[in-house]
Amino acid sequence: MNTTAPIGVFDSGVGGLSVLHDIRAVLPNEDLIYVADSGHVPYGSKSQEYIQERSIALTRFLIEQGAKTIVVACNTATAAAATRLRSVFSLPIVAMEPAVKPAAAATRSAVIGVLATVGTIKSAQLAALLERFGQGIEVVTQPCPGLVEQVEAGDLDGPETRTLVERFTAPLMQRSVDTIVLGCTHYPFLCPLIADVVGADVALIDTGAAVARQLQRVLSSHDLLNQSEQRGSEQFWTSGDLRDAPRVFSCLWGRSAEVRRLPEQFL
Ligand code: DGL
């Protein structure tokens, strides 16, 4: 495998762009190809089989584009499909993990909250993490149906989004959490709004930066780090509607983004 080959990144939608920001910060010279499965979002309410099928299709597309490694920038797809992807494909696959471990280490009140999709909250992966790192602390888990759709629409601070954030954080604040795990890659884009609702004293933790560092370690151990001195490029693809995608991608990426539609056989 060529070290100059791109890194393939996918999510159920545009949320994984939060992870792409972290990857870009750690690996400035890598070429990145990002796929948003916005034609099938949200994954949170879909079956494990459905998410596995989509994850395999998107990985195939990224491999066709020459990807040297895959990042599953989606907690729900990680819980439902990471093991399956690793059994089907032989290239390195880096995936998410809700930040229960750092949150458990950081809390002073010994009460933490986890915001995630229905799929992640019900997953065996989260249950195993809570079993391992949640001993001796109280963990309040809260599914947040509807929040992913608000980010997909690029609505990061409107009244509807605020109402949902208030509703989903209220049970956490009632238990006096001092740390909240953002267990879905769409939610870091809502950080300013969530902080405004819960107050600046509550720490918000996600794992984008840790995943980017893990990706760097994995590339290094496979001798796949791009040694080029040049700044890497980004390519954006979606299975969703192209009319709105450039606006939402550009807003979340922070720069004007050209977005292409996935070829028919991957839709
Ligand atoms: N960004 C995905 C995650 O991290 C959202 C899943 C969904 O589409 O419901 O879980």
Short mmCIF file of C-alpha atoms and ligand atoms in Angstrom, two decimals, residues 11-16 34 37 40-46 73-78 96 116-120 148-149 152 182-187, ligand 1:
data_model
loop_
_atom_site.label_atom_id
_atom_site.label_comp_id
_atom_site.label_asym_id
_atom_site.label_seq_id
_atom_site.Cartn_x
_atom_site.Cartn_y
_atom_site.Cartn_z
CA ASP A 11 -20.34 8.57 9.18
CA SER A 12 -24.12 8.19 8.97
CA GLY A 13 -24.08 11.87 7.95
CA VAL A 14 -22.16 15.08 8.50
CA GLY A 15 -21.38 14.48 12.20
CA GLY A 16 -18.11 12.72 11.45
CA TYR A 34 -15.10 11.79 3.72
CA ASP A 37 -24.40 8.58 4.45
CA HIS A 40 -29.71 6.83 5.24
CA VAL A 41 -29.38 9.01 8.35
CA PRO A 42 -30.14 8.50 11.22
CA TYR A 43 -28.45 5.17 11.97
CA GLY A 44 -29.55 5.44 15.61
CA SER A 45 -32.99 4.01 14.92
CA LYS A 46 -31.90 1.36 12.36
CA ALA A 73 -16.39 8.37 12.49
CA CYS A 74 -19.71 7.25 13.94
CA ASN A 75 -20.35 5.77 17.38
CA THR A 76 -23.53 4.00 16.26
CA ALA A 77 -21.81 2.34 13.27
CA THR A 78 -18.86 1.41 15.49
CA MET A 96 -14.97 5.40 17.90
CA ALA A 116 -25.88 9.32 22.46
CA THR A 117 -28.21 7.79 19.88
CA VAL A 118 -30.72 5.11 20.81
CA GLY A 119 -28.50 2.53 19.05
CA THR A 120 -25.38 3.46 21.02
CA VAL A 148 -28.75 14.18 14.70
CA GLU A 149 -31.39 15.47 12.26
CA GLU A 152 -27.89 17.36 9.44
CA LEU A 182 -20.89 13.44 23.85
CA GLY A 183 -21.33 9.88 22.58
CA CYS A 184 -22.30 10.77 19.02
CA THR A 185 -20.03 12.50 16.52
CA HIS A 186 -22.77 14.96 15.53
CA TYR A 187 -22.95 16.44 19.05
N1 DGL B 1 -22.75 10.44 14.13
C1 DGL B 1 -23.47 9.23 14.49
C2 DGL B 1 -22.93 8.70 15.80
O1 DGL B 1 -21.83 9.02 16.18
C3 DGL B 1 -24.95 9.50 14.44
C4 DGL B 1 -25.73 8.22 14.27
C5 DGL B 1 -27.10 8.41 13.67
O2 DGL B 1 -27.14 8.66 12.47
O3 DGL B 1 -28.09 8.25 14.37
O4 DGL B 1 -23.56 7.92 16.46
#
